Amino acid sequence: MWDLIKKYRVPFVTGAVVLVAFLVYGSNLKHRESANFFERGVLTVLSPLFSVGAVVSGGAETVWNDYIALVDVRRQNRELLEHLRTLNSRLVGEQEALLANERLKKLLELKEQMPAPSLAASVIGEDGAPWFKTLVIDRGGKDGLQEGMPVVTSAGVVGQVVKVAANSSRVLLLTDHASAIAAVVQRSRARGVLRGTGSRRLSLEFAIREDDVKVGDQLVTSGIGGVFPKGLPLGEITMVKKGEYGIFQTIEVRPMVSISRIEEVLVLLKQRNE
Amino acid sequence: MSKLLKPGIAILSALILQVTLLPAYIADPFKPNLLLIVVVWLGLRATPVRGALLAYLLGLAQDSCSGLYLGLNGFSFLMTFLVLQNIAHRLYADNRYLMTLAVFIATIACGLAHLVLLALFSAAEGIYASLLVSLIPQGAVNALVASVVFGIVDAAQTEEVA
């Protein structure tokens, strides 16, 4: 027997190992959901190593994801930022065009309503001195402009042309101290002269104490004097003060036109002697 | 040629800045008067005849873009130049801080000259209110801008000499 085993040692051992392996497998089929002492031992011994391995692996992944795989990201980021800038500037440009379109549409509507021929102009400069209120527009004598022509926007009266050059003109704003426009209160037809005060407010002078003027009343051009056509909006009354004495009342007016935001205007091409 | 060209371009740029760019971004009393700064510089450094002519022309250029009264700034700039010319030899005119102070004083003096001339000869009633309110802020802004401008001019001149 021993000789037989010796003779077939290799196949016999192999068979025994395979059988043991099979038996181990077979015996664990019943308890497949619980760990036996071997599994527990292996896991206990190896788990710290697994942790180290996991840390190393995580580090390697970080290195890969955050550094090696991001070699091009800086360049890509720069390109995207550039792209974003281009898109932003395009967006701003489109927004600007949209707003200009709206303003010009209003100006065109006004132009169609005006009885006299008119000419659109862009504001190209402002007065440098704080105590004078004038604008420079890009139309001049060559375009038919003359001193004294009324200048308006869709909101109301801006002022009048005062100095005309060949290709540009100066406009005296209604807020300038030298500006005086004959005005009438739309509701009560009370008359007065609207003077600039050098600030954002105007003053309605020579309105008699007995005249019916209230806060919120609209002021329009009276047409007297022949410079401005009748009925153009001038401003809204913001303060009325009647002193105990005196013939006139003190009236403060807010101009309809936002002077600091004017970009385009309409010049009414009215001859001086018309 | 370059000696005339550079100041010419600088003055033209100052005028364009003053009429177009600065009013669009700076609120009213704080708009600097760049041409007045040039006049002060001329008053302290330039020769009498050429300086006076240039100061007057600068005033007229300013009048062409500001207000209604041609000659108002011409007169006040010329007066400022002449006063500065008369006292320049008594001052250490190379000192940047003194020039800055001169700009502040010149702004106030020019404003007061405007006030007197407008009160006497124009129909702009009540202008004194806006003018007086604006004088100190404008003087301060002019002085501030002048300190920067004179600093740049000095640096450029030092570089040229070196």
Short mmCIF file of C-alpha atoms in Angstrom, two decimals:
data_model
loop_
_atom_site.label_atom_id
_atom_site.label_comp_id
_atom_site.label_asym_id
_atom_site.label_seq_id
_atom_site.Cartn_x
_atom_site.Cartn_y
_atom_site.Cartn_z
CA MET A 1 0.00 0.00 0.00
CA TRP A 2 2.78 2.31 1.02
CA ASP A 3 4.65 1.34 -2.13
CA LEU A 4 1.60 2.09 -4.20
CA ILE A 5 1.23 5.51 -2.61
CA LYS A 6 4.90 6.15 -3.13
CA LYS A 7 4.66 5.11 -6.76
CA TYR A 8 1.66 7.36 -7.45
CA ARG A 9 2.72 10.11 -5.00
CA VAL A 10 2.17 13.05 -7.22
CA PRO A 11 -1.26 12.14 -8.53
CA PHE A 12 -2.29 11.06 -5.07
CA VAL A 13 -1.22 14.32 -3.38
CA THR A 14 -2.76 16.32 -6.15
CA GLY A 15 -5.99 14.40 -5.76
CA ALA A 16 -5.90 14.88 -1.99
CA VAL A 17 -5.33 18.63 -2.33
CA VAL A 18 -8.12 18.91 -4.84
CA LEU A 19 -10.33 16.88 -2.54
CA VAL A 20 -9.50 19.08 0.47
CA ALA A 21 -10.14 22.15 -1.57
CA PHE A 22 -13.41 20.72 -2.69
CA LEU A 23 -14.34 19.77 0.86
CA VAL A 24 -13.46 23.26 2.11
CA TYR A 25 -15.61 24.71 -0.59
CA GLY A 26 -18.39 22.22 0.11
CA SER A 27 -18.33 22.73 3.83
CA ASN A 28 -18.63 26.49 3.47
CA LEU A 29 -21.58 26.42 1.15
CA LYS A 30 -23.90 26.18 4.13
CA HIS A 31 -22.36 29.18 5.92
CA ARG A 32 -21.69 31.31 2.90
CA GLU A 33 -23.01 34.45 4.55
CA SER A 34 -20.80 34.33 7.63
CA ALA A 35 -17.03 34.52 7.78
CA ASN A 36 -15.11 31.60 9.15
CA PHE A 37 -11.94 31.87 11.23
CA PHE A 38 -9.74 31.89 8.14
CA GLU A 39 -11.59 34.66 6.43
CA ARG A 40 -11.69 36.67 9.64
CA GLY A 41 -7.99 36.18 10.15
CA VAL A 42 -7.12 37.22 6.65
CA LEU A 43 -9.36 40.25 6.83
CA THR A 44 -8.00 41.25 10.23
CA VAL A 45 -4.44 41.02 9.05
CA LEU A 46 -4.96 42.71 5.71
CA SER A 47 -7.45 45.44 6.54
CA PRO A 48 -4.78 47.93 7.76
CA LEU A 49 -2.87 47.31 4.58
CA PHE A 50 -6.02 47.80 2.59
CA SER A 51 -6.48 51.17 4.32
CA VAL A 52 -2.99 52.22 3.38
CA GLY A 53 -3.58 50.99 -0.12
CA ALA A 54 -6.82 52.93 -0.28
CA VAL A 55 -5.06 56.12 0.83
CA VAL A 56 -2.34 55.64 -1.74
CA SER A 57 -4.88 54.84 -4.40
CA GLY A 58 -6.93 57.93 -3.48
CA GLY A 59 -3.81 60.05 -3.63
CA ALA A 60 -2.92 58.64 -6.99
CA GLU A 61 -6.42 59.32 -8.21
CA THR A 62 -6.20 62.88 -6.91
CA VAL A 63 -2.87 63.35 -8.62
CA TRP A 64 -4.33 61.99 -11.83
CA ASN A 65 -7.60 63.90 -11.71
CA ASP A 66 -6.33 67.18 -10.28
CA TYR A 67 -2.96 67.48 -11.95
CA ILE A 68 -2.15 65.09 -14.78
CA ALA A 69 -5.64 65.07 -16.27
CA LEU A 70 -5.83 68.90 -15.85
CA VAL A 71 -2.76 69.80 -17.81
CA ASP A 72 -4.92 71.48 -20.46
CA VAL A 73 -7.46 72.98 -18.12
CA ARG A 74 -5.54 76.23 -17.59
CA ARG A 75 -5.44 76.83 -21.32
CA GLN A 76 -9.06 75.73 -21.64
CA ASN A 77 -10.01 78.07 -18.80
CA ARG A 78 -8.29 80.96 -20.52
CA GLU A 79 -10.08 80.18 -23.75
CA LEU A 80 -13.42 79.93 -22.00
CA LEU A 81 -12.85 83.22 -20.18
CA GLU A 82 -11.96 84.86 -23.46
CA HIS A 83 -15.07 83.38 -25.00
CA LEU A 84 -17.13 84.62 -22.07
CA ARG A 85 -15.70 88.11 -22.46
CA THR A 86 -16.53 88.11 -26.16
CA LEU A 87 -20.06 86.94 -25.46
CA ASN A 88 -20.48 89.51 -22.70
CA SER A 89 -19.32 92.37 -24.89
CA ARG A 90 -21.62 91.15 -27.64
CA LEU A 91 -24.48 91.01 -25.16
CA VAL A 92 -23.75 94.54 -23.93
CA GLY A 93 -23.55 95.72 -27.55
CA GLU A 94 -26.87 94.08 -28.38
CA GLN A 95 -28.48 95.55 -25.27
CA GLU A 96 -27.11 98.96 -26.23
CA ALA A 97 -28.45 98.58 -29.77
CA LEU A 98 -31.83 97.57 -28.39
CA LEU A 99 -32.00 100.62 -26.13
CA ALA A 100 -30.82 102.91 -28.95
CA ASN A 101 -33.46 101.39 -31.16
CA GLU A 102 -36.18 102.14 -28.60
CA ARG A 103 -34.97 105.71 -28.15
CA LEU A 104 -34.77 106.32 -31.88
CA LYS A 105 -38.21 104.78 -32.40
CA LYS A 106 -39.66 107.26 -29.90
CA LEU A 107 -37.77 110.07 -31.60
CA LEU A 108 -39.14 108.99 -34.97
CA GLU A 109 -42.69 108.92 -33.59
CA LEU A 110 -42.14 112.43 -32.26
CA LYS A 111 -40.74 113.54 -35.62
CA GLU A 112 -43.90 112.33 -37.34
CA GLN A 113 -46.09 114.20 -34.86
CA MET A 114 -44.26 117.50 -35.27
CA PRO A 115 -45.88 119.99 -37.61
CA ALA A 116 -42.51 121.54 -38.57
CA PRO A 117 -39.72 119.63 -40.30
CA SER A 118 -37.15 118.32 -37.87
CA LEU A 119 -33.70 116.81 -37.78
CA ALA A 120 -32.31 114.15 -35.44
CA ALA A 121 -28.94 114.84 -33.82
CA SER A 122 -26.64 113.07 -31.38
CA VAL A 123 -25.15 114.68 -28.30
CA ILE A 124 -21.37 114.72 -28.65
CA GLY A 125 -20.31 116.93 -25.76
CA GLU A 126 -21.30 118.72 -22.61
CA ASP A 127 -20.38 121.95 -20.93
CA GLY A 128 -17.21 121.69 -18.87
CA ALA A 129 -18.16 124.43 -16.41
CA PRO A 130 -20.56 123.43 -13.62
CA TRP A 131 -22.39 126.76 -13.74
CA PHE A 132 -23.28 126.69 -17.45
CA LYS A 133 -25.67 124.12 -18.93
CA THR A 134 -25.08 123.56 -22.62
CA LEU A 135 -24.66 120.56 -24.92
CA VAL A 136 -22.83 120.05 -28.19
CA ILE A 137 -24.71 118.20 -30.95
CA ASP A 138 -23.38 116.76 -34.20
CA ARG A 139 -25.48 118.90 -36.57
CA GLY A 140 -24.69 122.39 -37.73
CA GLY A 141 -25.20 125.05 -40.34
CA LYS A 142 -24.57 122.60 -43.17
CA ASP A 143 -27.61 120.62 -42.00
CA GLY A 144 -29.78 123.72 -41.95
CA LEU A 145 -29.56 124.56 -38.26
CA GLN A 146 -29.88 128.14 -37.08
CA GLU A 147 -29.66 129.88 -33.74
CA GLY A 148 -32.93 129.84 -31.85
CA MET A 149 -34.26 126.55 -33.17
CA PRO A 150 -36.06 124.48 -30.54
CA VAL A 151 -34.49 121.21 -29.43
CA VAL A 152 -36.72 118.44 -28.07
CA THR A 153 -36.80 114.74 -27.19
CA SER A 154 -39.75 112.40 -26.93
CA ALA A 155 -40.05 113.41 -23.25
CA GLY A 156 -40.22 117.14 -23.87
CA VAL A 157 -38.26 120.33 -24.45
CA VAL A 158 -34.47 120.21 -24.07
CA GLY A 159 -33.59 123.80 -24.95
CA GLN A 160 -32.67 125.80 -28.00
CA VAL A 161 -29.80 126.04 -30.44
CA VAL A 162 -27.51 128.93 -29.52
CA LYS A 163 -24.25 128.71 -31.44
CA VAL A 164 -24.07 127.09 -34.83
CA ALA A 165 -20.87 125.90 -36.51
CA ALA A 166 -20.65 124.11 -39.86
CA ASN A 167 -20.96 120.57 -38.52
CA SER A 168 -21.91 121.04 -34.89
CA SER A 169 -23.98 123.30 -32.69
CA ARG A 170 -24.35 124.23 -29.05
CA VAL A 171 -27.70 123.84 -27.33
CA LEU A 172 -28.67 126.02 -24.38
CA LEU A 173 -30.46 123.70 -21.97
CA LEU A 174 -33.63 124.82 -20.29
CA THR A 175 -31.82 124.38 -16.95
CA ASP A 176 -29.23 127.09 -17.73
CA HIS A 177 -29.54 130.40 -15.91
CA ALA A 178 -29.83 132.22 -19.24
CA SER A 179 -32.77 130.13 -20.42
CA ALA A 180 -36.30 131.54 -20.28
CA ILE A 181 -39.27 129.86 -21.97
CA ALA A 182 -42.85 131.11 -22.07
CA ALA A 183 -44.93 128.43 -20.37
CA VAL A 184 -48.50 127.63 -19.48
CA VAL A 185 -49.98 125.27 -16.88
CA GLN A 186 -51.84 122.67 -18.94
CA ARG A 187 -54.80 122.29 -16.54
CA SER A 188 -55.54 125.87 -15.53
CA ARG A 189 -53.84 127.74 -18.43
CA ALA A 190 -51.96 129.91 -15.91
CA ARG A 191 -49.00 131.59 -17.59
CA GLY A 192 -45.46 132.26 -16.59
CA VAL A 193 -41.84 132.20 -17.69
CA LEU A 194 -39.86 129.04 -17.02
CA ARG A 195 -36.30 129.90 -16.02
CA GLY A 196 -33.31 127.67 -15.49
CA THR A 197 -31.69 127.69 -12.08
CA GLY A 198 -28.44 125.94 -12.96
CA SER A 199 -29.58 122.85 -11.07
CA ARG A 200 -31.98 120.01 -11.87
CA ARG A 201 -34.95 122.16 -10.98
CA LEU A 202 -36.57 125.03 -12.86
CA SER A 203 -38.44 128.04 -11.63
CA LEU A 204 -41.75 129.30 -13.01
CA GLU A 205 -41.66 133.06 -12.70
CA PHE A 206 -44.31 135.72 -13.10
CA ALA A 207 -47.16 133.37 -12.19
CA ILE A 208 -49.68 135.62 -10.44
CA ARG A 209 -50.73 134.75 -6.87
CA GLU A 210 -54.35 134.26 -7.88
CA ASP A 211 -53.45 131.75 -10.62
CA ASP A 212 -54.58 128.18 -10.02
CA VAL A 213 -51.35 126.17 -9.84
CA LYS A 214 -51.02 122.87 -7.96
CA VAL A 215 -48.27 120.39 -7.31
CA GLY A 216 -48.35 117.72 -10.03
CA ASP A 217 -49.64 120.06 -12.75
CA GLN A 218 -48.01 119.68 -16.15
CA LEU A 219 -46.31 122.66 -17.72
CA VAL A 220 -46.21 123.06 -21.52
CA THR A 221 -44.86 125.68 -23.90
CA SER A 222 -47.31 128.51 -24.51
CA GLY A 223 -46.07 129.33 -28.00
CA ILE A 224 -45.63 132.97 -27.02
CA GLY A 225 -42.36 134.40 -28.28
CA GLY A 226 -42.36 132.25 -31.39
CA VAL A 227 -39.37 130.10 -30.50
CA PHE A 228 -41.15 126.96 -29.29
CA PRO A 229 -44.32 125.56 -30.83
CA LYS A 230 -47.33 125.51 -28.54
CA GLY A 231 -48.00 122.50 -26.30
CA LEU A 232 -44.57 120.88 -25.93
CA PRO A 233 -44.08 119.30 -22.48
CA LEU A 234 -41.72 121.26 -20.24
CA GLY A 235 -42.02 119.85 -16.76
CA GLU A 236 -44.07 118.97 -13.73
CA ILE A 237 -44.73 121.33 -10.85
CA THR A 238 -43.14 120.03 -7.64
CA MET A 239 -43.58 122.96 -5.27
CA VAL A 240 -45.90 125.94 -4.98
CA LYS A 241 -45.37 128.63 -2.36
CA LYS A 242 -47.54 131.66 -1.89
CA GLY A 243 -46.06 134.25 0.46
CA GLU A 244 -48.15 136.59 2.55
CA TYR A 245 -47.12 139.50 0.35
CA GLY A 246 -46.13 139.92 -3.26
CA ILE A 247 -47.80 139.68 -6.62
CA PHE A 248 -46.28 136.38 -7.75
CA GLN A 249 -46.06 132.87 -6.36
CA THR A 250 -42.87 130.83 -6.09
CA ILE A 251 -43.12 127.70 -8.20
CA GLU A 252 -40.54 124.95 -8.62
CA VAL A 253 -40.65 122.68 -11.66
CA ARG A 254 -38.99 119.36 -12.45
CA PRO A 255 -38.07 119.14 -16.16
CA MET A 256 -39.70 116.32 -18.13
CA VAL A 257 -36.41 115.55 -19.84
CA SER A 258 -33.72 113.87 -17.81
CA ILE A 259 -30.97 116.28 -18.81
CA SER A 260 -28.03 114.13 -17.77
CA ARG A 261 -29.22 111.20 -19.89
CA ILE A 262 -29.85 112.84 -23.24
CA GLU A 263 -28.17 111.04 -26.13
CA GLU A 264 -30.27 111.92 -29.15
CA VAL A 265 -32.40 115.01 -29.78
CA LEU A 266 -34.67 116.40 -32.42
CA VAL A 267 -34.05 119.93 -33.72
CA LEU A 268 -37.16 121.61 -35.08
CA LEU A 269 -36.08 123.30 -38.29
CA LYS A 270 -38.10 126.42 -37.81
CA GLN A 271 -36.89 129.62 -39.40
CA ARG A 272 -36.32 132.54 -37.08
CA ASN A 273 -38.86 134.77 -38.73
CA GLU A 274 -41.55 132.11 -39.10
CA MET B 1 8.56 120.78 -34.11
CA SER B 2 8.20 118.11 -31.45
CA LYS B 3 8.54 120.86 -28.83
CA LEU B 4 5.32 122.44 -30.10
CA LEU B 5 3.59 119.24 -31.15
CA LYS B 6 3.62 117.53 -27.77
CA PRO B 7 2.07 120.43 -25.79
CA GLY B 8 -0.37 120.99 -28.67
CA ILE B 9 -1.57 117.41 -28.54
CA ALA B 10 -1.76 117.56 -24.73
CA ILE B 11 -3.89 120.73 -24.80
CA LEU B 12 -6.17 119.36 -27.51
CA SER B 13 -6.59 116.12 -25.58
CA ALA B 14 -7.40 118.10 -22.44
CA LEU B 15 -10.09 120.06 -24.27
CA ILE B 16 -11.63 116.93 -25.80
CA LEU B 17 -11.55 115.16 -22.45
CA GLN B 18 -13.19 118.13 -20.78
CA VAL B 19 -16.06 118.31 -23.27
CA THR B 20 -16.75 114.67 -24.03
CA LEU B 21 -15.45 112.08 -21.60
CA LEU B 22 -15.32 113.77 -18.22
CA PRO B 23 -18.89 115.19 -18.18
CA ALA B 24 -20.21 111.72 -19.02
CA TYR B 25 -18.67 110.16 -15.94
CA ILE B 26 -18.18 112.95 -13.40
CA ALA B 27 -20.97 114.75 -11.58
CA ASP B 28 -21.28 118.49 -12.00
CA PRO B 29 -19.24 120.33 -9.37
CA PHE B 30 -16.41 117.81 -9.62
CA LYS B 31 -15.55 118.17 -13.31
CA PRO B 32 -11.94 119.38 -13.48
CA ASN B 33 -11.01 122.39 -15.58
CA LEU B 34 -7.97 121.00 -17.37
CA LEU B 35 -7.31 124.12 -19.43
CA LEU B 36 -7.04 126.24 -16.30
CA ILE B 37 -4.35 123.88 -15.04
CA VAL B 38 -2.46 124.50 -18.29
CA VAL B 39 -2.84 128.26 -17.79
CA VAL B 40 -1.40 128.05 -14.28
CA TRP B 41 1.51 126.04 -15.61
CA LEU B 42 2.05 128.69 -18.30
CA GLY B 43 1.83 131.47 -15.73
CA LEU B 44 4.56 129.96 -13.63
CA ARG B 45 6.86 128.65 -16.33
CA ALA B 46 6.22 130.19 -19.79
CA THR B 47 7.60 133.38 -21.33
CA PRO B 48 5.34 136.48 -21.02
CA VAL B 49 4.28 137.15 -24.62
CA ARG B 50 3.87 133.60 -25.84
CA GLY B 51 2.29 132.53 -22.55
CA ALA B 52 -0.21 135.40 -22.50
CA LEU B 53 -1.27 134.72 -26.07
CA LEU B 54 -1.68 131.03 -25.40
CA ALA B 55 -3.58 131.64 -22.15
CA TYR B 56 -6.01 133.94 -23.93
CA LEU B 57 -6.47 131.49 -26.81
CA LEU B 58 -7.09 128.69 -24.35
CA GLY B 59 -9.74 130.83 -22.69
CA LEU B 60 -11.42 131.45 -26.02
CA ALA B 61 -11.28 127.74 -26.82
CA GLN B 62 -12.91 127.05 -23.46
CA ASP B 63 -15.58 129.68 -24.20
CA SER B 64 -16.32 128.01 -27.52
CA CYS B 65 -17.35 124.86 -25.69
CA SER B 66 -18.75 126.26 -22.48
CA GLY B 67 -21.39 128.84 -21.59
CA LEU B 68 -22.71 131.54 -23.84
CA TYR B 69 -20.20 134.31 -23.34
CA LEU B 70 -17.21 134.30 -25.67
CA GLY B 71 -14.34 136.07 -23.97
CA LEU B 72 -15.36 135.31 -20.39
CA ASN B 73 -12.78 132.58 -19.92
CA GLY B 74 -10.45 134.38 -22.33
CA PHE B 75 -10.40 137.35 -19.97
CA SER B 76 -10.18 135.37 -16.74
CA PHE B 77 -7.45 133.04 -18.06
CA LEU B 78 -5.42 136.01 -19.27
CA MET B 79 -5.79 137.75 -15.90
CA THR B 80 -4.77 134.57 -14.09
CA PHE B 81 -1.73 134.26 -16.34
CA LEU B 82 -0.68 137.87 -15.83
CA VAL B 83 -1.02 137.70 -12.04
CA LEU B 84 0.97 134.47 -11.90
CA GLN B 85 3.62 135.89 -14.23
CA ASN B 86 4.05 138.87 -11.92
CA ILE B 87 4.52 136.80 -8.81
CA ALA B 88 6.27 133.76 -10.35
CA HIS B 89 9.78 135.16 -9.82
CA ARG B 90 9.06 135.52 -6.10
CA LEU B 91 7.92 131.93 -5.80
CA TYR B 92 9.74 128.64 -6.00
CA ALA B 93 7.86 127.79 -9.18
CA ASP B 94 9.52 124.39 -9.60
CA ASN B 95 7.79 123.09 -6.51
CA ARG B 96 4.97 120.78 -7.47
CA TYR B 97 2.97 121.44 -4.29
CA LEU B 98 3.15 125.17 -4.78
CA MET B 99 1.89 124.78 -8.32
CA THR B 100 -0.97 122.64 -7.04
CA LEU B 101 -1.86 125.31 -4.50
CA ALA B 102 -1.66 127.91 -7.28
CA VAL B 103 -4.19 125.87 -9.29
CA PHE B 104 -6.60 125.82 -6.34
CA ILE B 105 -6.30 129.57 -5.82
CA ALA B 106 -6.53 130.27 -9.55
CA THR B 107 -9.76 128.22 -9.78
CA ILE B 108 -11.33 130.26 -7.00
CA ALA B 109 -10.05 133.53 -8.51
CA CYS B 110 -11.31 132.62 -11.99
CA GLY B 111 -14.71 131.67 -10.56
CA LEU B 112 -14.96 134.98 -8.73
CA ALA B 113 -13.93 136.83 -11.88
CA HIS B 114 -16.72 135.02 -13.75
CA LEU B 115 -19.15 135.98 -11.02
CA VAL B 116 -18.29 139.66 -11.25
CA LEU B 117 -18.32 139.71 -15.06
CA LEU B 118 -21.60 137.80 -15.30
CA ALA B 119 -23.27 139.89 -12.60
CA LEU B 120 -22.24 143.09 -14.34
CA PHE B 121 -22.75 142.24 -17.97
CA SER B 122 -25.13 139.29 -18.39
CA ALA B 123 -28.78 138.49 -17.85
CA ALA B 124 -28.04 135.21 -16.08
CA GLU B 125 -29.79 135.99 -12.82
CA GLY B 126 -29.07 133.77 -9.88
CA ILE B 127 -25.97 132.25 -11.43
CA TYR B 128 -24.01 133.23 -8.32
CA ALA B 129 -25.76 130.45 -6.39
CA SER B 130 -24.56 127.65 -8.71
CA LEU B 131 -21.19 129.30 -9.15
CA LEU B 132 -20.38 129.75 -5.47
CA VAL B 133 -21.54 126.26 -4.60
CA SER B 134 -19.29 124.76 -7.29
CA LEU B 135 -16.15 126.79 -6.60
CA ILE B 136 -14.60 124.90 -3.69
CA PRO B 137 -15.30 121.38 -5.07
CA GLN B 138 -13.94 122.41 -8.46
CA GLY B 139 -10.88 124.01 -6.89
CA ALA B 140 -10.19 120.84 -4.92
CA VAL B 141 -10.65 118.60 -7.96
CA ASN B 142 -8.47 120.87 -10.10
CA ALA B 143 -5.75 120.80 -7.43
CA LEU B 144 -5.95 117.02 -7.26
CA VAL B 145 -5.70 116.62 -11.03
CA ALA B 146 -2.96 119.24 -11.16
CA SER B 147 -0.83 117.36 -8.64
CA VAL B 148 -1.01 114.29 -10.88
CA VAL B 149 -0.42 116.22 -14.11
CA PHE B 150 2.54 118.20 -12.72
CA GLY B 151 3.98 114.98 -11.36
CA ILE B 152 3.83 113.40 -14.81
CA VAL B 153 5.29 116.52 -16.47
CA ASP B 154 8.15 116.67 -13.95
CA ALA B 155 8.90 112.97 -14.40
CA ALA B 156 8.92 113.37 -18.19
CA GLN B 157 11.25 116.39 -17.98
CA THR B 158 13.62 114.60 -15.58
CA GLU B 159 13.74 111.66 -17.97
CA GLU B 160 14.49 113.96 -20.91
CA VAL B 161 17.34 115.64 -19.02
CA ALA B 162 18.75 112.26 -17.96
#
